[in-house]
Amino acid sequence: MRKLILAAAASVAAMALVGPAAAQAPIVIKFSHVVAADTPKGKAADKFKELAEKYTNGKVKVEVYPNSTLYKDKEELEALQLGAVQMLAPSNSKFGPIGVKEFEVFDLPYILPDLKTLRKVTDGPLGARLLKLLDSKGMTGLAYWDNGFKEMTANKKLVAPADYRGVKFRIQSSKVLEAQFRALGSIPQVMAFGEVYQALQTGVVDGQENTWSNIYTQKMHEVQKFATVTSHGYIGYVVVVNKKFWDGLPADIRLELDKAMKEATAFGNGQSAKENDDALELIKKSGKTEIITLTPEQDAAMRKAMEPVYKDVATRVGQPLIDEFMKETGQAGH
């Protein structure tokens, strides 16, 4: 795979060197992502393309590649670092495995109670500081995009922590998510997003956690009998761009692209909240998945079962960062 990525990077570099006649050629930004085009991330990416091309008067051309058409989950960050693709919007979970473990905090169960609280983190100094950490990996963090809150699905009813014992769950590659399911006695299995539907259909895994819009657009509800409203975790993305590419852009172009990104972010995050609500209604309407709502007592039992995950994460990211996050989200003294 690395050879392929390098070959792609080389051809991109070669194209960039085509003599003076090409001086007027637009700057191409390849934007690769792994979800469907009709999801909040997909729509925000398309909105960025529209605005970036408009604000730069066509000096920039954005090519969006949705649904893993260019690179899968595992390959895309390497492709970005090698310059084979210029822009991505990977989920927060993807940065821990490449060495920016501070992003693991976003994966902690129940750390973000709602979107308003989340904004305090992402729009504040803590969010900005976390983005700066990506510089050392050859990428520049531009924005935080929402997907929403995760719910649990499986082919059995998941109400009490004991119900999770022995259940095989698909997870993103994340030490936090692994610890979360181990705390519940489940068997976590790392798998690319694009492979989840088939794995659920064939019984390779029994369940998964995701937002309503992802569950619906990937048709997971058609192969899962039950969904429990846990809203235990948050899925968000960080829009990153190859740092060398970004720093090499003319300042005026970068300014317009920043403006386009700001507007695309506000648009996408608005879409996200609406689409999760709509997707839940459509899942209910399909009648294929029974939706389970927990009582306050059941919810408290789930939260208690997940507490060991915080200790596990503290060993890697340090307790001070978790404390700072909790302070920002108004949950100090968890």
mmCIF file of C-alpha atoms in Angstrom:
data_model
loop_
_atom_site.group_PDB
_atom_site.id
_atom_site.type_symbol
_atom_site.label_atom_id
_atom_site.label_comp_id
_atom_site.label_asym_id
_atom_site.label_seq_id
_atom_site.Cartn_x
_atom_site.Cartn_y
_atom_site.Cartn_z
ATOM 1 C CA MET A 1 0.000 0.000 0.000
ATOM 2 C CA ARG A 2 2.820 2.375 0.915
ATOM 3 C CA LYS A 3 4.264 1.941 -2.608
ATOM 4 C CA LEU A 4 0.929 2.916 -4.115
ATOM 5 C CA ILE A 5 0.650 5.974 -1.884
ATOM 6 C CA LEU A 6 4.217 7.011 -2.725
ATOM 7 C CA ALA A 7 3.574 6.552 -6.450
ATOM 8 C CA ALA A 8 0.466 8.740 -6.142
ATOM 9 C CA ALA A 9 2.467 11.354 -4.231
ATOM 10 C CA ALA A 10 5.173 11.300 -6.907
ATOM 11 C CA SER A 11 2.668 11.797 -9.706
ATOM 12 C CA VAL A 12 1.085 14.711 -7.808
ATOM 13 C CA ALA A 13 4.550 16.248 -7.384
ATOM 14 C CA ALA A 14 5.360 15.708 -11.070
ATOM 15 C CA MET A 15 2.153 17.423 -12.125
ATOM 16 C CA ALA A 16 3.044 20.387 -9.939
ATOM 17 C CA LEU A 17 6.264 20.911 -11.905
ATOM 18 C CA VAL A 18 4.825 21.202 -15.404
ATOM 19 C CA GLY A 19 6.414 24.381 -16.850
ATOM 20 C CA PRO A 20 5.151 27.963 -17.094
ATOM 21 C CA ALA A 21 2.112 27.075 -19.234
ATOM 22 C CA ALA A 22 0.683 25.418 -16.141
ATOM 23 C CA ALA A 23 1.215 28.546 -14.026
ATOM 24 C CA GLN A 24 -2.440 29.448 -14.432
ATOM 25 C CA ALA A 25 -3.615 25.935 -13.573
ATOM 26 C CA PRO A 26 -5.709 25.851 -10.386
ATOM 27 C CA ILE A 27 -4.275 24.615 -7.099
ATOM 28 C CA VAL A 28 -5.821 21.182 -6.569
ATOM 29 C CA ILE A 29 -6.867 20.031 -3.103
ATOM 30 C CA LYS A 30 -7.719 16.341 -2.936
ATOM 31 C CA PHE A 31 -10.102 15.870 -0.004
ATOM 32 C CA SER A 32 -10.585 12.216 0.895
ATOM 33 C CA HIS A 33 -13.051 10.841 3.458
ATOM 34 C CA VAL A 34 -14.558 7.486 4.408
ATOM 35 C CA VAL A 35 -18.280 8.198 4.857
ATOM 36 C CA ALA A 36 -21.191 8.541 2.447
ATOM 37 C CA ALA A 37 -21.666 11.843 0.605
ATOM 38 C CA ASP A 38 -25.126 12.294 2.181
ATOM 39 C CA THR A 39 -23.789 12.423 5.775
ATOM 40 C CA PRO A 40 -22.930 15.589 7.743
ATOM 41 C CA LYS A 41 -19.211 15.106 6.980
ATOM 42 C CA GLY A 42 -19.909 14.430 3.307
ATOM 43 C CA LYS A 43 -22.097 17.518 2.999
ATOM 44 C CA ALA A 44 -19.622 19.729 4.871
ATOM 45 C CA ALA A 45 -16.838 18.551 2.530
ATOM 46 C CA ASP A 46 -18.977 19.389 -0.513
ATOM 47 C CA LYS A 47 -19.852 22.776 1.012
ATOM 48 C CA PHE A 48 -16.144 23.495 1.557
ATOM 49 C CA LYS A 49 -15.474 22.639 -2.113
ATOM 50 C CA GLU A 50 -18.246 24.978 -3.267
ATOM 51 C CA LEU A 51 -17.103 27.897 -1.071
ATOM 52 C CA ALA A 52 -13.350 27.389 -1.596
ATOM 53 C CA GLU A 53 -13.772 27.485 -5.378
ATOM 54 C CA LYS A 54 -16.088 30.484 -5.142
ATOM 55 C CA TYR A 55 -13.961 32.575 -2.749
ATOM 56 C CA THR A 56 -10.720 31.922 -4.664
ATOM 57 C CA ASN A 57 -12.414 32.639 -8.027
ATOM 58 C CA GLY A 58 -11.514 29.200 -9.282
ATOM 59 C CA LYS A 59 -7.824 29.477 -8.348
ATOM 60 C CA VAL A 60 -8.396 26.467 -6.120
ATOM 61 C CA LYS A 61 -10.103 23.284 -7.247
ATOM 62 C CA VAL A 62 -11.267 20.877 -4.547
ATOM 63 C CA GLU A 63 -11.740 17.230 -5.510
ATOM 64 C CA VAL A 64 -13.817 15.365 -2.905
ATOM 65 C CA TYR A 65 -13.476 11.577 -2.690
ATOM 66 C CA PRO A 66 -16.183 10.160 -0.373
ATOM 67 C CA ASN A 67 -16.872 6.633 0.910
ATOM 68 C CA SER A 68 -13.236 5.413 1.022
ATOM 69 C CA THR A 69 -12.992 5.692 -2.796
ATOM 70 C CA LEU A 70 -9.418 6.980 -2.538
ATOM 71 C CA TYR A 71 -8.138 5.662 0.799
ATOM 72 C CA LYS A 72 -9.527 3.547 3.610
ATOM 73 C CA ASP A 73 -9.476 4.469 7.295
ATOM 74 C CA LYS A 74 -6.023 3.086 7.972
ATOM 75 C CA GLU A 75 -4.292 4.445 4.878
ATOM 76 C CA GLU A 76 -5.556 7.983 4.680
ATOM 77 C CA LEU A 77 -3.365 9.636 7.346
ATOM 78 C CA GLU A 78 -0.217 8.157 5.835
ATOM 79 C CA ALA A 79 -1.365 9.331 2.393
ATOM 80 C CA LEU A 80 -1.798 12.852 3.808
ATOM 81 C CA GLN A 81 1.629 12.831 5.455
ATOM 82 C CA LEU A 82 3.206 11.687 2.183
ATOM 83 C CA GLY A 83 1.375 14.395 0.246
ATOM 84 C CA ALA A 84 -0.648 12.001 -1.946
ATOM 85 C CA VAL A 85 -3.783 13.738 -0.686
ATOM 86 C CA GLN A 86 -4.009 17.248 0.784
ATOM 87 C CA MET A 87 -7.042 17.202 3.076
ATOM 88 C CA LEU A 88 -8.875 14.729 5.313
ATOM 89 C CA ALA A 89 -11.452 14.782 8.075
ATOM 90 C CA PRO A 90 -10.536 11.734 10.201
ATOM 91 C CA SER A 91 -12.340 11.047 13.440
ATOM 92 C CA ASN A 92 -10.648 12.151 16.664
ATOM 93 C CA SER A 93 -9.860 8.495 17.412
ATOM 94 C CA LYS A 94 -7.436 8.296 14.495
ATOM 95 C CA PHE A 95 -4.828 10.596 16.055
ATOM 96 C CA GLY A 96 -3.983 8.459 19.103
ATOM 97 C CA PRO A 97 -2.528 5.611 16.991
ATOM 98 C CA ILE A 98 -0.240 8.023 15.097
ATOM 99 C CA GLY A 99 1.180 9.398 18.349
ATOM 100 C CA VAL A 100 -1.022 12.379 19.285
ATOM 101 C CA LYS A 101 -2.570 10.573 22.223
ATOM 102 C CA GLU A 102 -4.132 13.713 23.726
ATOM 103 C CA PHE A 103 -7.010 13.272 21.265
ATOM 104 C CA GLU A 104 -7.961 10.088 23.115
ATOM 105 C CA VAL A 105 -9.760 12.300 25.633
ATOM 106 C CA PHE A 106 -12.564 12.897 23.086
ATOM 107 C CA ASP A 107 -13.261 9.142 23.117
ATOM 108 C CA LEU A 108 -13.829 8.927 26.878
ATOM 109 C CA PRO A 109 -17.334 7.666 27.631
ATOM 110 C CA TYR A 110 -19.729 10.316 28.959
ATOM 111 C CA ILE A 111 -17.084 13.080 28.986
ATOM 112 C CA LEU A 112 -19.132 15.375 26.717
ATOM 113 C CA PRO A 113 -22.720 15.708 27.951
ATOM 114 C CA ASP A 114 -24.077 17.690 24.983
ATOM 115 C CA LEU A 115 -23.170 19.734 21.900
ATOM 116 C CA LYS A 116 -23.189 23.061 23.736
ATOM 117 C CA THR A 117 -20.547 21.781 26.132
ATOM 118 C CA LEU A 118 -18.572 20.294 23.276
ATOM 119 C CA ARG A 119 -18.391 23.734 21.591
ATOM 120 C CA LYS A 120 -16.800 25.184 24.734
ATOM 121 C CA VAL A 121 -13.944 22.732 24.244
ATOM 122 C CA THR A 122 -13.542 22.842 20.450
ATOM 123 C CA ASP A 123 -14.033 26.609 20.072
ATOM 124 C CA GLY A 124 -11.954 27.485 23.119
ATOM 125 C CA PRO A 125 -8.241 27.566 23.983
ATOM 126 C CA LEU A 126 -8.170 23.835 24.788
ATOM 127 C CA GLY A 127 -9.416 22.948 21.293
ATOM 128 C CA ALA A 128 -6.869 25.283 19.699
ATOM 129 C CA ARG A 129 -4.037 23.804 21.765
ATOM 130 C CA LEU A 130 -4.954 20.268 20.729
ATOM 131 C CA LEU A 131 -4.925 21.260 17.042
ATOM 132 C CA LYS A 132 -1.399 22.691 17.438
ATOM 133 C CA LEU A 133 -0.164 19.244 18.525
ATOM 134 C CA LEU A 134 -0.791 17.979 14.992
ATOM 135 C CA ASP A 135 1.954 20.226 13.561
ATOM 136 C CA SER A 136 4.629 17.751 14.660
ATOM 137 C CA LYS A 137 2.997 15.073 12.473
ATOM 138 C CA GLY A 138 3.241 17.160 9.310
ATOM 139 C CA MET A 139 -0.376 18.275 9.353
ATOM 140 C CA THR A 140 -2.272 21.429 10.222
ATOM 141 C CA GLY A 141 -5.574 21.146 12.078
ATOM 142 C CA LEU A 142 -8.169 23.502 10.590
ATOM 143 C CA ALA A 143 -11.521 22.719 12.211
ATOM 144 C CA TYR A 144 -13.615 20.402 14.347
ATOM 145 C CA TRP A 145 -16.598 18.806 12.621
ATOM 146 C CA ASP A 146 -19.411 17.013 14.426
ATOM 147 C CA ASN A 147 -20.976 13.724 13.705
ATOM 148 C CA GLY A 148 -22.835 13.454 16.979
ATOM 149 C CA PHE A 149 -23.331 11.111 19.874
ATOM 150 C CA LYS A 150 -22.967 7.343 19.684
ATOM 151 C CA GLU A 151 -25.609 4.782 20.506
ATOM 152 C CA MET A 152 -25.132 1.032 20.990
ATOM 153 C CA THR A 153 -26.609 -1.519 18.593
ATOM 154 C CA ALA A 154 -26.612 -5.331 18.720
ATOM 155 C CA ASN A 155 -28.711 -8.369 17.983
ATOM 156 C CA LYS A 156 -29.576 -8.692 21.655
ATOM 157 C CA LYS A 157 -31.093 -6.264 24.137
ATOM 158 C CA LEU A 158 -28.451 -4.118 25.839
ATOM 159 C CA VAL A 159 -29.853 -2.641 29.012
ATOM 160 C CA ALA A 160 -27.563 -3.471 31.947
ATOM 161 C CA PRO A 161 -23.744 -3.633 31.833
ATOM 162 C CA ALA A 162 -24.016 -7.424 32.248
ATOM 163 C CA ASP A 163 -25.795 -7.640 28.864
ATOM 164 C CA TYR A 164 -22.542 -6.630 27.149
ATOM 165 C CA ARG A 165 -20.557 -9.621 28.388
ATOM 166 C CA GLY A 166 -19.108 -11.695 25.570
ATOM 167 C CA VAL A 167 -20.642 -9.525 22.827
ATOM 168 C CA LYS A 168 -18.282 -8.893 19.889
ATOM 169 C CA PHE A 169 -18.251 -5.154 19.104
ATOM 170 C CA ARG A 170 -16.717 -3.443 16.095
ATOM 171 C CA ILE A 171 -14.630 -0.459 17.147
ATOM 172 C CA GLN A 172 -12.454 2.152 15.504
ATOM 173 C CA SER A 173 -8.757 1.745 16.221
ATOM 174 C CA SER A 174 -8.657 3.425 19.630
ATOM 175 C CA LYS A 175 -7.174 2.307 22.939
ATOM 176 C CA VAL A 176 -9.976 4.154 24.740
ATOM 177 C CA LEU A 177 -12.750 2.362 22.875
ATOM 178 C CA GLU A 178 -10.978 -0.929 23.452
ATOM 179 C CA ALA A 179 -10.822 -0.193 27.188
ATOM 180 C CA GLN A 180 -14.482 0.893 27.160
ATOM 181 C CA PHE A 181 -15.722 -2.433 25.801
ATOM 182 C CA ARG A 182 -13.310 -4.456 27.934
ATOM 183 C CA ALA A 183 -14.727 -2.670 30.997
ATOM 184 C CA LEU A 184 -18.143 -3.997 29.925
ATOM 185 C CA GLY A 185 -16.791 -7.525 29.358
ATOM 186 C CA SER A 186 -17.294 -7.287 25.581
ATOM 187 C CA ILE A 187 -14.855 -8.371 22.873
ATOM 188 C CA PRO A 188 -13.747 -5.325 20.846
ATOM 189 C CA GLN A 189 -12.676 -5.849 17.234
ATOM 190 C CA VAL A 190 -11.008 -3.121 15.192
ATOM 191 C CA MET A 191 -12.485 -2.819 11.723
ATOM 192 C CA ALA A 192 -12.629 -0.243 8.916
ATOM 193 C CA PHE A 193 -15.893 1.713 8.770
ATOM 194 C CA GLY A 194 -16.693 0.515 5.251
ATOM 195 C CA GLU A 195 -16.641 -3.136 6.356
ATOM 196 C CA VAL A 196 -19.056 -2.868 9.299
ATOM 197 C CA TYR A 197 -22.345 -3.586 7.498
ATOM 198 C CA GLN A 198 -21.086 -6.859 6.060
ATOM 199 C CA ALA A 199 -19.491 -7.902 9.353
ATOM 200 C CA LEU A 200 -22.814 -7.359 11.153
ATOM 201 C CA GLN A 201 -24.726 -9.126 8.392
ATOM 202 C CA THR A 202 -22.480 -12.194 8.465
ATOM 203 C CA GLY A 203 -22.125 -12.298 12.270
ATOM 204 C CA VAL A 204 -18.374 -11.569 12.298
ATOM 205 C CA VAL A 205 -19.332 -9.022 14.980
ATOM 206 C CA ASP A 206 -22.540 -8.847 17.030
ATOM 207 C CA GLY A 207 -22.794 -5.113 17.554
ATOM 208 C CA GLN A 208 -21.287 -1.675 17.082
ATOM 209 C CA GLU A 209 -21.536 1.901 18.359
ATOM 210 C CA ASN A 210 -22.328 4.822 16.100
ATOM 211 C CA THR A 211 -24.377 7.935 15.512
ATOM 212 C CA TRP A 212 -27.888 7.632 14.129
ATOM 213 C CA SER A 213 -26.882 9.194 10.806
ATOM 214 C CA ASN A 214 -24.045 6.693 10.313
ATOM 215 C CA ILE A 215 -26.247 3.776 11.365
ATOM 216 C CA TYR A 216 -28.933 4.810 8.888
ATOM 217 C CA THR A 217 -26.789 5.782 5.874
ATOM 218 C CA GLN A 218 -24.721 2.581 6.181
ATOM 219 C CA LYS A 219 -27.966 0.552 6.595
ATOM 220 C CA MET A 220 -26.697 -0.981 9.833
ATOM 221 C CA HIS A 221 -30.222 -0.800 11.267
ATOM 222 C CA GLU A 222 -31.231 -3.437 8.713
ATOM 223 C CA VAL A 223 -28.857 -5.971 10.270
ATOM 224 C CA GLN A 224 -29.249 -5.048 13.962
ATOM 225 C CA LYS A 225 -32.342 -5.992 15.950
ATOM 226 C CA PHE A 226 -31.812 -3.585 18.851
ATOM 227 C CA ALA A 227 -30.435 -0.094 19.454
ATOM 228 C CA THR A 228 -29.997 1.384 22.918
ATOM 229 C CA VAL A 229 -30.016 5.161 23.369
ATOM 230 C CA THR A 230 -26.856 5.556 25.439
ATOM 231 C CA SER A 231 -25.313 8.718 23.882
ATOM 232 C CA HIS A 232 -22.219 7.531 25.744
ATOM 233 C CA GLY A 233 -19.601 8.826 23.357
ATOM 234 C CA TYR A 234 -19.021 11.477 20.784
ATOM 235 C CA ILE A 235 -17.882 11.074 17.203
ATOM 236 C CA GLY A 236 -16.249 14.138 15.805
ATOM 237 C CA TYR A 237 -13.713 14.827 13.120
ATOM 238 C CA VAL A 238 -10.710 17.061 12.781
ATOM 239 C CA VAL A 239 -10.188 18.580 9.356
ATOM 240 C CA VAL A 240 -6.473 18.340 8.654
ATOM 241 C CA VAL A 241 -4.392 19.518 5.727
ATOM 242 C CA ASN A 242 -0.838 18.562 4.735
ATOM 243 C CA LYS A 243 1.243 21.199 6.577
ATOM 244 C CA LYS A 244 3.865 21.679 3.868
ATOM 245 C CA PHE A 245 1.152 22.146 1.257
ATOM 246 C CA TRP A 246 -0.813 24.572 3.470
ATOM 247 C CA ASP A 247 2.233 26.641 4.468
ATOM 248 C CA GLY A 248 3.243 26.839 0.810
ATOM 249 C CA LEU A 249 -0.037 28.431 -0.324
ATOM 250 C CA PRO A 250 -0.144 32.164 -1.130
ATOM 251 C CA ALA A 251 -1.351 34.026 1.992
ATOM 252 C CA ASP A 252 -4.406 35.493 0.240
ATOM 253 C CA ILE A 253 -5.538 32.056 -0.935
ATOM 254 C CA ARG A 254 -5.066 30.622 2.542
ATOM 255 C CA LEU A 255 -7.199 33.429 3.955
ATOM 256 C CA GLU A 256 -10.072 32.614 1.562
ATOM 257 C CA LEU A 257 -9.773 28.893 2.295
ATOM 258 C CA ASP A 258 -9.907 29.607 6.040
ATOM 259 C CA LYS A 259 -13.086 31.600 5.502
ATOM 260 C CA ALA A 260 -14.580 28.765 3.390
ATOM 261 C CA MET A 261 -13.649 26.253 6.103
ATOM 262 C CA LYS A 262 -15.248 28.347 8.860
ATOM 263 C CA GLU A 263 -18.529 28.574 6.943
ATOM 264 C CA ALA A 264 -18.472 24.911 5.897
ATOM 265 C CA THR A 265 -17.921 23.972 9.562
ATOM 266 C CA ALA A 266 -20.939 25.976 10.773
ATOM 267 C CA PHE A 267 -23.023 24.457 7.968
ATOM 268 C CA GLY A 268 -21.865 20.877 8.598
ATOM 269 C CA ASN A 269 -22.334 21.064 12.353
ATOM 270 C CA GLY A 270 -25.876 22.340 11.866
ATOM 271 C CA GLN A 271 -26.537 19.463 9.462
ATOM 272 C CA SER A 272 -25.199 16.950 11.946
ATOM 273 C CA ALA A 273 -27.715 17.701 14.708
ATOM 274 C CA LYS A 274 -30.629 17.711 12.258
ATOM 275 C CA GLU A 275 -29.586 14.546 10.435
ATOM 276 C CA ASN A 276 -29.153 12.492 13.572
ATOM 277 C CA ASP A 277 -32.714 13.432 14.591
ATOM 278 C CA ASP A 278 -34.025 12.618 11.109
ATOM 279 C CA ALA A 279 -32.123 9.328 10.924
ATOM 280 C CA LEU A 280 -33.541 8.198 14.262
ATOM 281 C CA GLU A 281 -37.073 8.849 12.976
ATOM 282 C CA LEU A 282 -36.356 6.901 9.769
ATOM 283 C CA ILE A 283 -34.897 3.979 11.744
ATOM 284 C CA LYS A 284 -38.016 3.935 13.955
ATOM 285 C CA LYS A 285 -40.209 4.069 10.854
ATOM 286 C CA SER A 286 -38.397 1.145 9.212
ATOM 287 C CA GLY A 287 -39.499 -1.086 12.103
ATOM 288 C CA LYS A 288 -36.337 -3.163 11.682
ATOM 289 C CA THR A 289 -34.656 -2.115 14.918
ATOM 290 C CA GLU A 290 -36.227 -1.896 18.347
ATOM 291 C CA ILE A 291 -35.107 1.292 20.109
ATOM 292 C CA ILE A 292 -34.461 0.935 23.832
ATOM 293 C CA THR A 293 -34.416 3.935 26.171
ATOM 294 C CA LEU A 294 -32.677 3.533 29.532
ATOM 295 C CA THR A 295 -34.156 4.591 32.862
ATOM 296 C CA PRO A 296 -32.049 7.024 34.972
ATOM 297 C CA GLU A 297 -30.986 4.062 37.155
ATOM 298 C CA GLN A 298 -29.903 2.004 34.132
ATOM 299 C CA ASP A 299 -28.024 4.998 32.758
ATOM 300 C CA ALA A 300 -26.215 5.474 36.094
ATOM 301 C CA ALA A 301 -25.205 1.794 36.112
ATOM 302 C CA MET A 302 -23.694 2.168 32.626
ATOM 303 C CA ARG A 303 -21.734 5.253 33.671
ATOM 304 C CA LYS A 304 -20.405 3.466 36.735
ATOM 305 C CA ALA A 305 -19.319 0.461 34.654
ATOM 306 C CA MET A 306 -17.304 2.760 32.392
ATOM 307 C CA GLU A 307 -15.396 4.559 35.171
ATOM 308 C CA PRO A 308 -12.267 2.340 34.950
ATOM 309 C CA VAL A 309 -11.710 3.672 31.420
ATOM 310 C CA TYR A 310 -10.759 7.098 32.850
ATOM 311 C CA LYS A 311 -7.946 5.563 34.921
ATOM 312 C CA ASP A 312 -6.709 3.683 31.873
ATOM 313 C CA VAL A 313 -6.602 6.826 29.717
ATOM 314 C CA ALA A 314 -4.953 8.874 32.480
ATOM 315 C CA THR A 315 -1.929 6.561 32.313
ATOM 316 C CA ARG A 316 -1.401 7.643 28.687
ATOM 317 C CA VAL A 317 -2.549 11.256 28.414
ATOM 318 C CA GLY A 318 -2.019 12.311 32.025
ATOM 319 C CA GLN A 319 -4.652 13.204 34.606
ATOM 320 C CA PRO A 320 -4.154 17.011 34.180
ATOM 321 C CA LEU A 321 -5.518 16.955 30.611
ATOM 322 C CA ILE A 322 -8.563 14.943 31.679
ATOM 323 C CA ASP A 323 -9.099 17.352 34.596
ATOM 324 C CA GLU A 324 -8.877 20.325 32.246
ATOM 325 C CA PHE A 325 -11.406 18.734 29.917
ATOM 326 C CA MET A 326 -13.745 18.040 32.835
ATOM 327 C CA LYS A 327 -13.390 21.621 34.028
ATOM 328 C CA GLU A 328 -14.277 22.963 30.568
ATOM 329 C CA THR A 329 -17.301 20.664 30.393
ATOM 330 C CA GLY A 330 -18.420 21.554 33.906
ATOM 331 C CA GLN A 331 -17.987 18.032 35.229
ATOM 332 C CA ALA A 332 -15.051 18.606 37.558
ATOM 333 C CA GLY A 333 -14.657 16.009 40.289
ATOM 334 C CA HIS A 334 -15.910 13.127 38.146
#
